């Protein structure tokens, strides 16, 4: 092998993921954010049923308790929120918004927790402290003054509790709009849209226990070593039981190859580790639909030859549309499958053989599946694969979408959706006594489009970093300034807060780790994890500042100021969150005896009909989908020299929150300005490891480019390149979406990479 030149900050990582490195990184995260070592340790020992739910990810807890288990990235999420750093009015008096905009996303959040409600002062270009009452009154006044409620957008980020999200949608619907852009629109919307068509519900069907009984795991397009670290314990156990784990991922992700479980004393003491993937297929970015079709085509061929491969009884009793589905596979050519997936026919046949052997299979998937122009089709094809062998409603089998934010699934369940069902609206009307609007509202991309064309006038954000999370940063950032009003409920300062509108408010709220005391005493909130378990979470820490309000209290404050004749008893609801839960129980199915059931440790599971082989589809059966061809992208990617850009998360980041500049498992340290490339793709462009490149999106619309990025050689499928989100959002076109779900194609942007013009 040729020796490569040294590139600053790039050092291949050869060890397993997890292990001592994870413990070291945890200690470091704590040291950087907390003054005393005691606080976080107490935090991590919080292991009682009345503890708080980790704000990190939506992977369930083994005991289904809201406890805090050891997890490097969970520790980062907790210490980032429970930090002792503060950013108050004095700081804002000394720094203009224009100067703050020069700081990096990392620097902004690293300033610490927001302590006071803030209003933007255009004359001085500074934020200054404002009284809560004054802020509510003015926000109410602006909202009342809009010519239509549909000129306001109500964004939700998935960390919000069920209670906060429920009140937020109640307020916006009573105000008169269904404009509910939310982070789900950028994330698992293809799951929410695709799975109901296939199996009658837009949620995963497995429980943690299923992983104990499964015989095969197929993992497609997710990176659990970073994004769902507690899942690594589950995969580790499965691997030790010799369960094959077949991975599809264009990038070699260390944790999917080898993992040392920090909870496993022997492994830690002996510096041992466990292989995770039994087979690793580096599928092309966006090539999963073709790969899945290949596996299923091979399976049908095996059935034709040997028989006994498909679960005929299940297919006959529980599904429809099989014939059309099989006919489509029949006419899909292997050549096309190989070209579009980047995998060989024999590889895919091997997967089919392994799948046919397994009596209980789980398919897990994440953003590598959903964030594509065919995200919804991808999800349905995964369901098809499982249907072929009856892998629903039996132990050890099912579909497992890895949700993003810790309560993103719950937000949807309690009504954060731009397309509410008429049953839900009727329930609201019957119970609350006002008539909610029926017309569908905006999703995230549509909300931004309305801001760009000037038809949206106000944006209220329940958490998150709206403009930074969305595609085409240049355009999205500029659109924020066109608004009359922006209001952000947040814990830490971020760029969206600083992209000020004519009037802007930043309203600091309690985090999930903090005590929430209201008129009736200490409150808990509830969340729903990736496996539909609903449980309570109660903060324990002293709030970051005495001026913070809870999210429900802030929403109620704005609602009362906006709707003086509201039918909702805002004050009563905020005084006692049990009353919010009573309303959820009365308006959302599945929450019978809500308050009683969250008081048992572990909470309860929401109904998942497919686990009982009940299908809430129009025909009452599960539905095979027909996804014609695999060549439909040829016009987008077929031209010469086109590469597919994947935008990914580093190990030291939580979405737009950058904890630090390392990405340990991918061997990148102290920087994020890199693009991961296959060696052959570099060579084909006359480039070498470490060269500066420009990346330009191939788009008929606006010119999108990212300049002076360092290209580094990485184990990535030829034809695919990867760069970090959110920086690479300047390259993602806003209108390049999955048409069925509206989700941006963050992971298959057609680009050209060439030597930097400046170099
Ligand atoms: N620590 C931490 N935890 C998190 C988050 C975080 O940022 N940091 N974010 C949270 C959120 S909101 C979410 S949605 C989840 C995200 O969790 P993931 O779903 O793991 O998301 P990503 O890191 O964006 O990328 C997923 C993987 O998909 C692969 N991939 C890209 N394109 C393709 C493709 O075309 N096909 C296949 N098969 N694979 C592909 C990438 O190489 C990468 O390994 O994690 C949640 N948890
Ligand atoms: N290019 C590219 N873009 C992407 C993605 C990608 O893979 N590639 N992924 C997409 C995905 S999956 C998602 S989910 C979105 C994420 O989009 P968002 O959910 O909008 O973004 P986050 O970065 O999670 O939001 C971080 C902010 O949340 C606030 N916050 C933290 N905790 C709390 C709290 O308890 N309450 C309140 N009110 N605020 C709080 C803090 O102020 C913090 O700055 O980004 C999407 N954008
Ligand atoms: Mo997400």
Short mmCIF file of C-alpha atoms in Angstrom, two decimals, residues 286-746:
data_model
loop_
_atom_site.label_atom_id
_atom_site.label_comp_id
_atom_site.label_asym_id
_atom_site.label_seq_id
_atom_site.Cartn_x
_atom_site.Cartn_y
_atom_site.Cartn_z
CA UNK A 286 -29.69 5.67 -2.37
CA UNK A 287 -29.19 2.08 -3.58
CA UNK A 288 -31.27 0.33 -0.91
CA UNK A 289 -34.46 0.10 -2.95
CA UNK A 290 -32.55 -1.80 -5.62
CA UNK A 291 -30.81 -3.97 -3.02
CA UNK A 292 -34.11 -4.83 -1.33
CA UNK A 293 -35.68 -5.66 -4.66
CA UNK A 294 -32.69 -7.86 -5.47
CA UNK A 295 -33.02 -9.78 -2.20
CA UNK A 296 -36.75 -10.30 -2.78
CA UNK A 297 -36.25 -11.27 -6.42
CA UNK A 298 -33.74 -13.89 -5.30
CA UNK A 299 -36.17 -15.11 -2.66
CA UNK A 300 -38.94 -15.56 -5.22
CA UNK A 301 -36.52 -17.46 -7.44
CA UNK A 302 -35.65 -19.75 -4.52
CA UNK A 303 -39.34 -20.28 -3.87
CA UNK A 304 -39.88 -21.23 -7.51
CA UNK A 305 -37.03 -23.73 -7.35
CA UNK A 306 -37.24 -25.21 -3.87
CA UNK A 307 -40.58 -24.11 -2.44
CA UNK A 308 -41.11 -23.50 1.27
CA UNK A 309 -39.32 -20.18 1.24
CA UNK A 310 -42.30 -17.85 1.58
CA UNK A 311 -44.85 -17.96 4.37
CA UNK A 312 -47.80 -18.83 2.12
CA UNK A 313 -50.31 -19.11 4.90
CA UNK A 314 -49.47 -15.66 6.18
CA UNK A 315 -49.45 -14.15 2.71
CA UNK A 316 -52.87 -15.65 1.93
CA UNK A 317 -54.52 -14.77 5.21
CA UNK A 318 -52.99 -11.40 5.93
CA UNK A 319 -51.84 -9.62 2.79
CA UNK A 320 -53.01 -8.31 -0.52
CA UNK A 321 -51.39 -7.24 -3.76
CA UNK A 322 -48.84 -10.06 -3.76
CA UNK A 323 -49.31 -10.91 -7.43
CA UNK A 324 -48.66 -7.39 -8.68
CA UNK A 325 -45.68 -7.15 -6.36
CA UNK A 326 -44.19 -10.44 -7.62
CA UNK A 327 -44.84 -9.51 -11.23
CA UNK A 328 -42.87 -6.30 -10.80
CA UNK A 329 -39.90 -8.17 -9.30
CA UNK A 330 -40.06 -10.58 -12.20
CA UNK A 331 -39.54 -7.78 -14.74
CA UNK A 332 -36.89 -5.91 -12.77
CA UNK A 333 -33.58 -6.81 -14.41
CA UNK A 334 -30.59 -7.98 -12.37
CA UNK A 335 -28.36 -5.64 -14.35
CA UNK A 336 -30.38 -2.67 -13.21
CA UNK A 337 -30.42 -3.91 -9.63
CA UNK A 338 -26.65 -4.30 -9.62
CA UNK A 339 -26.05 -0.89 -11.17
CA UNK A 340 -28.43 0.96 -8.86
CA UNK A 341 -27.34 -0.78 -5.64
CA UNK A 342 -23.63 -1.12 -6.34
CA UNK A 343 -23.90 -4.71 -5.05
CA UNK A 344 -23.56 -7.97 -6.95
CA UNK A 345 -26.32 -10.41 -7.67
CA UNK A 346 -24.50 -13.11 -5.73
CA UNK A 347 -24.18 -10.87 -2.65
CA UNK A 348 -27.89 -10.23 -2.67
CA UNK A 349 -28.62 -13.91 -3.21
CA UNK A 350 -26.54 -14.68 -0.11
CA UNK A 351 -28.72 -12.34 1.90
CA UNK A 352 -31.82 -14.06 0.54
CA UNK A 353 -30.43 -17.43 1.64
CA UNK A 354 -29.72 -16.13 5.16
CA UNK A 355 -33.17 -14.56 5.30
CA UNK A 356 -34.88 -17.76 4.16
CA UNK A 357 -33.14 -19.67 6.96
CA UNK A 358 -34.28 -17.35 9.72
CA UNK A 359 -37.57 -18.02 11.45
CA UNK A 360 -37.67 -14.58 13.03
CA UNK A 361 -36.09 -11.54 11.42
CA UNK A 362 -35.86 -7.92 12.51
CA UNK A 363 -35.02 -5.13 10.10
CA UNK A 364 -33.67 -1.98 11.76
CA UNK A 365 -33.27 1.24 9.80
CA UNK A 366 -32.59 4.96 10.11
CA UNK A 367 -31.85 8.06 8.12
CA UNK A 368 -29.88 6.14 5.48
CA UNK A 369 -33.25 4.79 4.37
CA UNK A 370 -35.58 7.73 4.91
CA UNK A 371 -33.62 10.79 3.79
CA UNK A 372 -33.84 10.06 0.07
CA UNK A 373 -36.04 11.13 -2.79
CA UNK A 374 -37.52 7.62 -2.56
CA UNK A 375 -37.55 7.37 1.25
CA UNK A 376 -41.16 6.24 1.51
CA UNK A 377 -40.69 3.59 -1.18
CA UNK A 378 -37.64 2.33 0.72
CA UNK A 379 -39.68 1.94 3.90
CA UNK A 380 -42.46 0.05 2.12
CA UNK A 381 -39.91 -2.28 0.49
CA UNK A 382 -38.56 -3.15 3.94
CA UNK A 383 -42.11 -3.98 5.03
CA UNK A 384 -42.52 -6.13 1.89
CA UNK A 385 -39.39 -8.09 2.73
CA UNK A 386 -40.74 -8.82 6.20
CA UNK A 387 -44.21 -9.70 4.92
CA UNK A 388 -42.80 -12.36 2.59
CA UNK A 389 -41.92 -14.54 5.55
CA UNK A 390 -44.61 -13.47 7.97
CA UNK A 391 -42.22 -11.48 10.14
CA UNK A 392 -44.94 -9.54 11.91
CA UNK A 393 -46.87 -10.66 14.96
CA UNK A 394 -44.46 -13.34 16.06
CA UNK A 395 -41.72 -13.25 18.69
CA UNK A 396 -38.31 -12.11 17.53
CA UNK A 397 -39.57 -10.50 14.35
CA UNK A 398 -40.67 -7.14 13.03
CA UNK A 399 -39.71 -3.72 11.80
CA UNK A 400 -37.59 -1.36 13.86
CA UNK A 401 -37.28 2.23 12.66
CA UNK A 402 -34.72 3.98 14.85
CA UNK A 403 -36.39 7.19 15.82
CA UNK A 404 -34.45 10.37 16.26
CA UNK A 405 -35.29 12.71 19.09
CA UNK A 406 -36.23 11.15 22.40
CA UNK A 407 -39.91 12.05 22.03
CA UNK A 408 -40.40 12.64 18.34
CA UNK A 409 -42.75 9.66 18.13
CA UNK A 410 -44.78 10.92 21.09
CA UNK A 411 -45.18 14.39 19.56
CA UNK A 412 -46.84 12.83 16.54
CA UNK A 413 -49.05 10.61 18.66
CA UNK A 414 -50.45 13.57 20.59
CA UNK A 415 -51.31 15.63 17.54
CA UNK A 416 -48.27 17.40 16.08
CA UNK A 417 -49.15 16.82 12.46
CA UNK A 418 -49.98 19.08 9.57
CA UNK A 419 -52.44 16.47 8.31
CA UNK A 420 -54.68 15.67 11.27
CA UNK A 421 -57.28 12.94 10.93
CA UNK A 422 -60.92 13.98 11.03
CA UNK A 423 -61.47 11.67 14.02
CA UNK A 424 -58.86 13.51 16.03
CA UNK A 425 -60.29 16.91 15.11
CA UNK A 426 -63.77 15.72 16.05
CA UNK A 427 -62.49 14.59 19.45
CA UNK A 428 -60.90 17.99 20.03
CA UNK A 429 -64.14 19.69 19.10
CA UNK A 430 -66.24 17.44 21.36
CA UNK A 431 -63.97 17.65 24.37
CA UNK A 432 -62.62 21.19 24.16
CA UNK A 433 -65.60 22.92 22.58
CA UNK A 434 -63.92 24.76 19.72
CA UNK A 435 -63.83 23.83 16.07
CA UNK A 436 -60.29 23.17 14.90
CA UNK A 437 -59.39 23.95 11.27
CA UNK A 438 -59.62 21.07 8.82
CA UNK A 439 -57.47 22.27 5.96
CA UNK A 440 -54.06 20.63 5.97
CA UNK A 441 -51.20 22.83 6.99
CA UNK A 442 -47.51 23.15 6.16
CA UNK A 443 -44.78 20.61 6.81
CA UNK A 444 -41.20 21.77 7.41
CA UNK A 445 -40.20 22.31 3.79
CA UNK A 446 -43.54 23.96 2.94
CA UNK A 447 -43.23 26.25 5.96
CA UNK A 448 -39.80 27.38 4.77
CA UNK A 449 -41.15 27.85 1.26
CA UNK A 450 -43.91 30.05 2.69
CA UNK A 451 -41.28 32.06 4.55
CA UNK A 452 -39.25 32.45 1.37
CA UNK A 453 -42.22 33.64 -0.68
CA UNK A 454 -43.26 35.97 2.13
CA UNK A 455 -46.66 34.40 2.84
CA UNK A 456 -45.61 33.22 6.30
CA UNK A 457 -45.29 36.07 8.78
CA UNK A 458 -44.66 34.43 12.15
CA UNK A 459 -42.66 31.41 13.32
CA UNK A 460 -43.01 29.90 16.78
CA UNK A 461 -40.54 27.17 17.61
CA UNK A 462 -41.01 24.70 20.42
CA UNK A 463 -37.29 23.90 20.63
CA UNK A 464 -34.97 22.99 17.80
CA UNK A 465 -32.90 24.93 15.32
CA UNK A 466 -35.29 25.23 12.41
CA UNK A 467 -33.30 27.21 9.85
CA UNK A 468 -30.08 25.28 10.44
CA UNK A 469 -31.74 21.88 10.23
CA UNK A 470 -33.40 22.67 6.89
CA UNK A 471 -31.77 22.43 3.44
CA UNK A 472 -30.26 25.28 1.46
CA UNK A 473 -28.94 27.31 4.38
CA UNK A 474 -28.26 30.45 2.40
CA UNK A 475 -31.85 30.75 1.31
CA UNK A 476 -33.33 29.49 4.59
CA UNK A 477 -31.25 31.89 6.68
CA UNK A 478 -32.33 34.84 4.57
CA UNK A 479 -35.99 33.83 4.85
CA UNK A 480 -35.90 34.11 8.65
CA UNK A 481 -35.25 37.84 8.37
CA UNK A 482 -38.39 38.37 6.30
CA UNK A 483 -40.68 37.32 9.13
CA UNK A 484 -42.59 39.82 11.24
CA UNK A 485 -42.14 37.70 14.34
CA UNK A 486 -40.00 34.79 15.48
CA UNK A 487 -40.34 33.17 18.89
CA UNK A 488 -38.02 30.42 20.11
CA UNK A 489 -38.48 28.28 23.19
CA UNK A 490 -35.04 26.91 23.88
CA UNK A 491 -32.47 25.98 26.44
CA UNK A 492 -29.38 27.19 24.61
CA UNK A 493 -28.57 29.86 22.09
CA UNK A 494 -28.41 28.74 18.47
CA UNK A 495 -28.21 30.26 15.02
CA UNK A 496 -31.95 30.19 14.34
CA UNK A 497 -32.44 32.46 17.37
CA UNK A 498 -29.95 34.93 15.91
CA UNK A 499 -31.47 35.04 12.43
CA UNK A 500 -33.77 37.70 13.75
CA UNK A 501 -37.11 38.75 12.30
CA UNK A 502 -38.65 42.21 12.57
CA UNK A 503 -39.41 41.21 16.16
CA UNK A 504 -37.78 38.27 17.88
CA UNK A 505 -38.03 36.60 21.24
CA UNK A 506 -35.90 33.89 22.80
CA UNK A 507 -37.76 32.28 25.67
CA UNK A 508 -35.65 30.06 27.92
CA UNK A 509 -37.29 26.94 29.28
CA UNK A 510 -36.60 24.20 31.80
CA UNK A 511 -34.77 21.17 30.46
CA UNK A 512 -35.82 17.63 31.11
CA UNK A 513 -33.23 17.14 33.85
CA UNK A 514 -34.65 19.99 35.95
CA UNK A 515 -37.23 20.16 38.70
CA UNK A 516 -40.53 21.48 37.42
CA UNK A 517 -42.64 22.86 40.26
CA UNK A 518 -46.13 24.20 39.50
CA UNK A 519 -49.08 25.20 41.68
CA UNK A 520 -49.95 21.59 42.54
CA UNK A 521 -46.34 20.61 43.25
CA UNK A 522 -43.60 18.71 41.44
CA UNK A 523 -44.57 17.75 37.89
CA UNK A 524 -43.54 14.94 35.65
CA UNK A 525 -43.86 14.82 31.90
CA UNK A 526 -44.22 11.80 29.64
CA UNK A 527 -42.43 10.57 26.55
CA UNK A 528 -42.90 7.72 24.07
CA UNK A 529 -39.84 5.79 22.94
CA UNK A 530 -39.10 4.10 19.60
CA UNK A 531 -40.99 1.02 20.76
CA UNK A 532 -44.19 2.83 21.70
CA UNK A 533 -43.58 2.63 25.45
CA UNK A 534 -44.98 5.68 27.23
CA UNK A 535 -43.43 6.54 30.55
CA UNK A 536 -42.99 9.40 32.96
CA UNK A 537 -39.89 11.50 33.37
CA UNK A 538 -39.24 13.91 36.22
CA UNK A 539 -36.31 16.24 36.48
CA UNK A 540 -34.27 16.43 39.65
CA UNK A 541 -31.79 19.24 39.22
CA UNK A 542 -32.18 22.81 40.36
CA UNK A 543 -33.18 24.86 37.30
CA UNK A 544 -30.40 26.69 35.47
CA UNK A 545 -31.95 30.02 36.45
CA UNK A 546 -34.82 31.23 38.61
CA UNK A 547 -36.32 32.99 35.60
CA UNK A 548 -36.96 29.87 33.56
CA UNK A 549 -40.48 28.65 32.88
CA UNK A 550 -41.55 25.20 31.82
CA UNK A 551 -42.53 24.65 28.20
CA UNK A 552 -46.22 24.14 29.15
CA UNK A 553 -46.17 27.39 31.14
CA UNK A 554 -44.68 29.36 28.24
CA UNK A 555 -47.15 27.93 25.74
CA UNK A 556 -50.02 28.71 28.09
CA UNK A 557 -48.71 32.25 28.58
CA UNK A 558 -48.64 32.90 24.84
CA UNK A 559 -52.01 31.20 24.34
CA UNK A 560 -53.77 33.30 26.98
CA UNK A 561 -52.36 36.50 25.55
CA UNK A 562 -53.34 35.51 22.00
CA UNK A 563 -56.77 34.03 22.72
CA UNK A 564 -58.49 36.01 25.47
CA UNK A 565 -61.69 33.97 25.00
CA UNK A 566 -60.00 30.60 24.84
CA UNK A 567 -62.06 27.52 25.70
CA UNK A 568 -59.00 25.91 27.20
CA UNK A 569 -58.38 26.23 30.96
CA UNK A 570 -54.71 27.10 30.47
CA UNK A 571 -53.92 27.98 34.07
CA UNK A 572 -55.48 24.84 35.46
CA UNK A 573 -53.65 22.67 32.98
CA UNK A 574 -50.29 24.22 33.78
CA UNK A 575 -50.93 23.98 37.52
CA UNK A 576 -51.20 20.20 37.24
CA UNK A 577 -49.95 18.25 34.23
CA UNK A 578 -52.22 15.34 35.22
CA UNK A 579 -54.99 17.50 33.76
CA UNK A 580 -53.17 17.76 30.44
CA UNK A 581 -52.88 13.99 30.46
CA UNK A 582 -56.61 13.72 31.17
CA UNK A 583 -57.24 15.72 28.01
CA UNK A 584 -54.85 13.54 26.01
CA UNK A 585 -56.72 10.50 27.32
CA UNK A 586 -60.02 11.97 26.17
CA UNK A 587 -58.84 12.96 22.70
CA UNK A 588 -56.16 10.46 21.62
CA UNK A 589 -56.82 6.71 21.42
CA UNK A 590 -54.65 4.33 23.43
CA UNK A 591 -54.27 6.49 26.54
CA UNK A 592 -56.97 4.94 28.74
CA UNK A 593 -56.17 5.47 32.44
CA UNK A 594 -53.15 7.51 31.36
CA UNK A 595 -52.34 9.00 34.75
CA UNK A 596 -52.71 5.71 36.59
CA UNK A 597 -50.63 3.78 34.11
CA UNK A 598 -47.63 6.13 34.09
CA UNK A 599 -47.40 5.76 37.84
CA UNK A 600 -46.36 2.15 37.48
CA UNK A 601 -42.64 1.98 36.81
CA UNK A 602 -41.97 1.40 33.16
CA UNK A 603 -45.25 2.93 32.04
CA UNK A 604 -47.25 1.22 29.32
CA UNK A 605 -47.19 0.29 25.66
CA UNK A 606 -49.49 1.96 23.16
CA UNK A 607 -51.50 -0.43 21.01
CA UNK A 608 -49.61 -1.82 18.00
CA UNK A 609 -52.15 -3.79 15.96
CA UNK A 610 -49.63 -5.46 13.59
CA UNK A 611 -48.12 -7.26 16.58
CA UNK A 612 -51.45 -9.10 16.75
CA UNK A 613 -51.69 -9.42 13.01
CA UNK A 614 -54.43 -6.83 12.87
CA UNK A 615 -54.04 -4.40 9.99
CA UNK A 616 -55.67 -0.97 10.08
CA UNK A 617 -55.42 -0.47 6.33
CA UNK A 618 -58.40 0.30 4.10
CA UNK A 619 -58.73 -3.39 3.15
CA UNK A 620 -57.95 -4.72 6.61
CA UNK A 621 -54.89 -6.53 5.24
CA UNK A 622 -51.21 -5.79 5.04
CA UNK A 623 -50.29 -4.48 1.65
CA UNK A 624 -47.42 -5.44 -0.67
CA UNK A 625 -46.18 -2.40 -2.55
CA UNK A 626 -45.12 -2.11 -6.14
CA UNK A 627 -42.08 0.03 -6.65
CA UNK A 628 -41.58 -0.06 -10.38
CA UNK A 629 -38.04 -0.24 -11.65
CA UNK A 630 -34.87 0.95 -10.05
CA UNK A 631 -33.66 3.13 -12.89
CA UNK A 632 -35.88 6.12 -12.29
CA UNK A 633 -32.97 8.12 -10.87
CA UNK A 634 -30.87 7.78 -13.98
CA UNK A 635 -31.65 11.34 -15.05
CA UNK A 636 -30.48 12.71 -11.69
CA UNK A 637 -27.34 10.65 -11.24
CA UNK A 638 -26.63 9.22 -14.66
CA UNK A 639 -24.58 12.10 -16.03
CA UNK A 640 -20.82 11.88 -16.08
CA UNK A 641 -18.79 12.32 -12.90
CA UNK A 642 -21.80 12.66 -10.65
CA UNK A 643 -21.32 11.62 -7.04
CA UNK A 644 -24.00 11.16 -4.40
CA UNK A 645 -23.49 13.25 -1.31
CA UNK A 646 -24.55 11.87 2.06
CA UNK A 647 -24.82 14.35 4.95
CA UNK A 648 -24.05 12.69 8.27
CA UNK A 649 -23.65 13.28 11.99
CA UNK A 650 -20.28 13.12 13.72
CA UNK A 651 -19.76 11.29 16.98
CA UNK A 652 -19.55 14.58 18.90
CA UNK A 653 -22.77 16.10 17.79
CA UNK A 654 -26.46 16.02 18.48
CA UNK A 655 -28.14 17.21 15.31
CA UNK A 656 -27.27 20.89 15.02
CA UNK A 657 -25.69 20.87 18.48
CA UNK A 658 -21.95 20.38 18.12
CA UNK A 659 -20.47 19.12 21.40
CA UNK A 660 -16.88 19.08 20.15
CA UNK A 661 -15.00 18.80 16.88
CA UNK A 662 -13.98 15.14 16.93
CA UNK A 663 -15.48 12.18 15.12
CA UNK A 664 -13.44 9.52 16.85
CA UNK A 665 -14.64 6.38 15.13
CA UNK A 666 -14.16 7.86 11.69
CA UNK A 667 -10.69 9.10 12.64
CA UNK A 668 -11.37 12.85 12.36
CA UNK A 669 -10.10 15.08 15.15
CA UNK A 670 -10.53 18.80 15.79
CA UNK A 671 -12.21 19.61 12.50
CA UNK A 672 -15.37 19.11 10.46
CA UNK A 673 -14.39 20.62 7.12
CA UNK A 674 -13.82 17.30 5.37
CA UNK A 675 -15.46 15.20 2.68
CA UNK A 676 -15.11 11.42 2.88
CA UNK A 677 -14.31 9.87 -0.49
CA UNK A 678 -13.49 6.54 -2.03
CA UNK A 679 -9.87 6.36 -3.15
CA UNK A 680 -10.88 5.53 -6.73
CA UNK A 681 -13.17 8.57 -6.94
CA UNK A 682 -10.31 10.79 -5.81
CA UNK A 683 -7.93 9.24 -8.31
CA UNK A 684 -10.46 9.61 -11.12
CA UNK A 685 -10.40 13.36 -10.48
CA UNK A 686 -6.64 13.57 -10.23
CA UNK A 687 -6.95 14.23 -6.51
CA UNK A 688 -5.16 12.90 -3.47
CA UNK A 689 -5.94 12.38 0.18
CA UNK A 690 -5.77 15.81 1.83
CA UNK A 691 -6.42 17.93 -1.28
CA UNK A 692 -8.74 20.91 -1.05
CA UNK A 693 -11.89 20.52 -3.13
CA UNK A 694 -15.04 22.42 -4.02
CA UNK A 695 -18.37 20.59 -3.98
CA UNK A 696 -21.14 21.78 -6.23
CA UNK A 697 -24.71 20.51 -6.37
CA UNK A 698 -26.11 19.53 -9.73
CA UNK A 699 -29.37 21.38 -9.70
CA UNK A 700 -31.51 23.20 -12.16
CA UNK A 701 -32.30 25.77 -9.50
CA UNK A 702 -30.00 27.88 -7.40
CA UNK A 703 -26.24 27.40 -7.51
CA UNK A 704 -25.24 25.57 -4.35
CA UNK A 705 -21.61 25.04 -3.44
CA UNK A 706 -19.29 24.42 -0.54
CA UNK A 707 -15.72 25.51 -1.11
CA UNK A 708 -12.31 24.54 0.23
CA UNK A 709 -13.18 21.28 1.88
CA UNK A 710 -10.46 18.73 2.56
CA UNK A 711 -11.02 15.45 0.74
CA UNK A 712 -9.99 12.41 2.71
CA UNK A 713 -9.81 8.77 1.73
CA UNK A 714 -12.37 6.67 3.56
CA UNK A 715 -14.00 3.28 3.33
CA UNK A 716 -17.05 4.52 1.47
CA UNK A 717 -18.81 2.99 -1.53
CA UNK A 718 -17.45 4.22 -4.82
CA UNK A 719 -19.67 6.93 -6.22
CA UNK A 720 -20.81 8.11 -2.78
CA UNK A 721 -19.23 10.90 -0.75
CA UNK A 722 -20.08 12.12 2.74
CA UNK A 723 -19.83 15.44 4.60
CA UNK A 724 -21.06 16.71 7.92
CA UNK A 725 -24.49 18.11 8.61
CA UNK A 726 -25.35 20.96 9.26
CA UNK A 727 -22.43 22.55 7.37
CA UNK A 728 -23.28 20.60 4.20
CA UNK A 729 -26.86 21.88 4.25
CA UNK A 730 -25.71 24.67 1.93
CA UNK A 731 -25.59 21.92 -0.72
CA UNK A 732 -29.04 20.36 -0.23
CA UNK A 733 -31.74 21.83 -2.50
CA UNK A 734 -34.93 22.69 -0.61
CA UNK A 735 -37.16 21.19 -3.27
CA UNK A 736 -35.25 17.92 -3.73
CA UNK A 737 -37.61 15.88 -1.58
CA UNK A 738 -39.31 12.52 -1.34
CA UNK A 739 -42.59 13.52 -2.98
CA UNK A 740 -44.65 11.13 -0.87
CA UNK A 741 -43.46 12.34 2.52
CA UNK A 742 -41.93 15.76 1.84
CA UNK A 743 -38.66 14.69 3.48
CA UNK A 744 -35.54 16.31 2.02
CA UNK A 745 -33.06 14.05 0.22
CA UNK A 746 -30.29 14.85 2.71
#
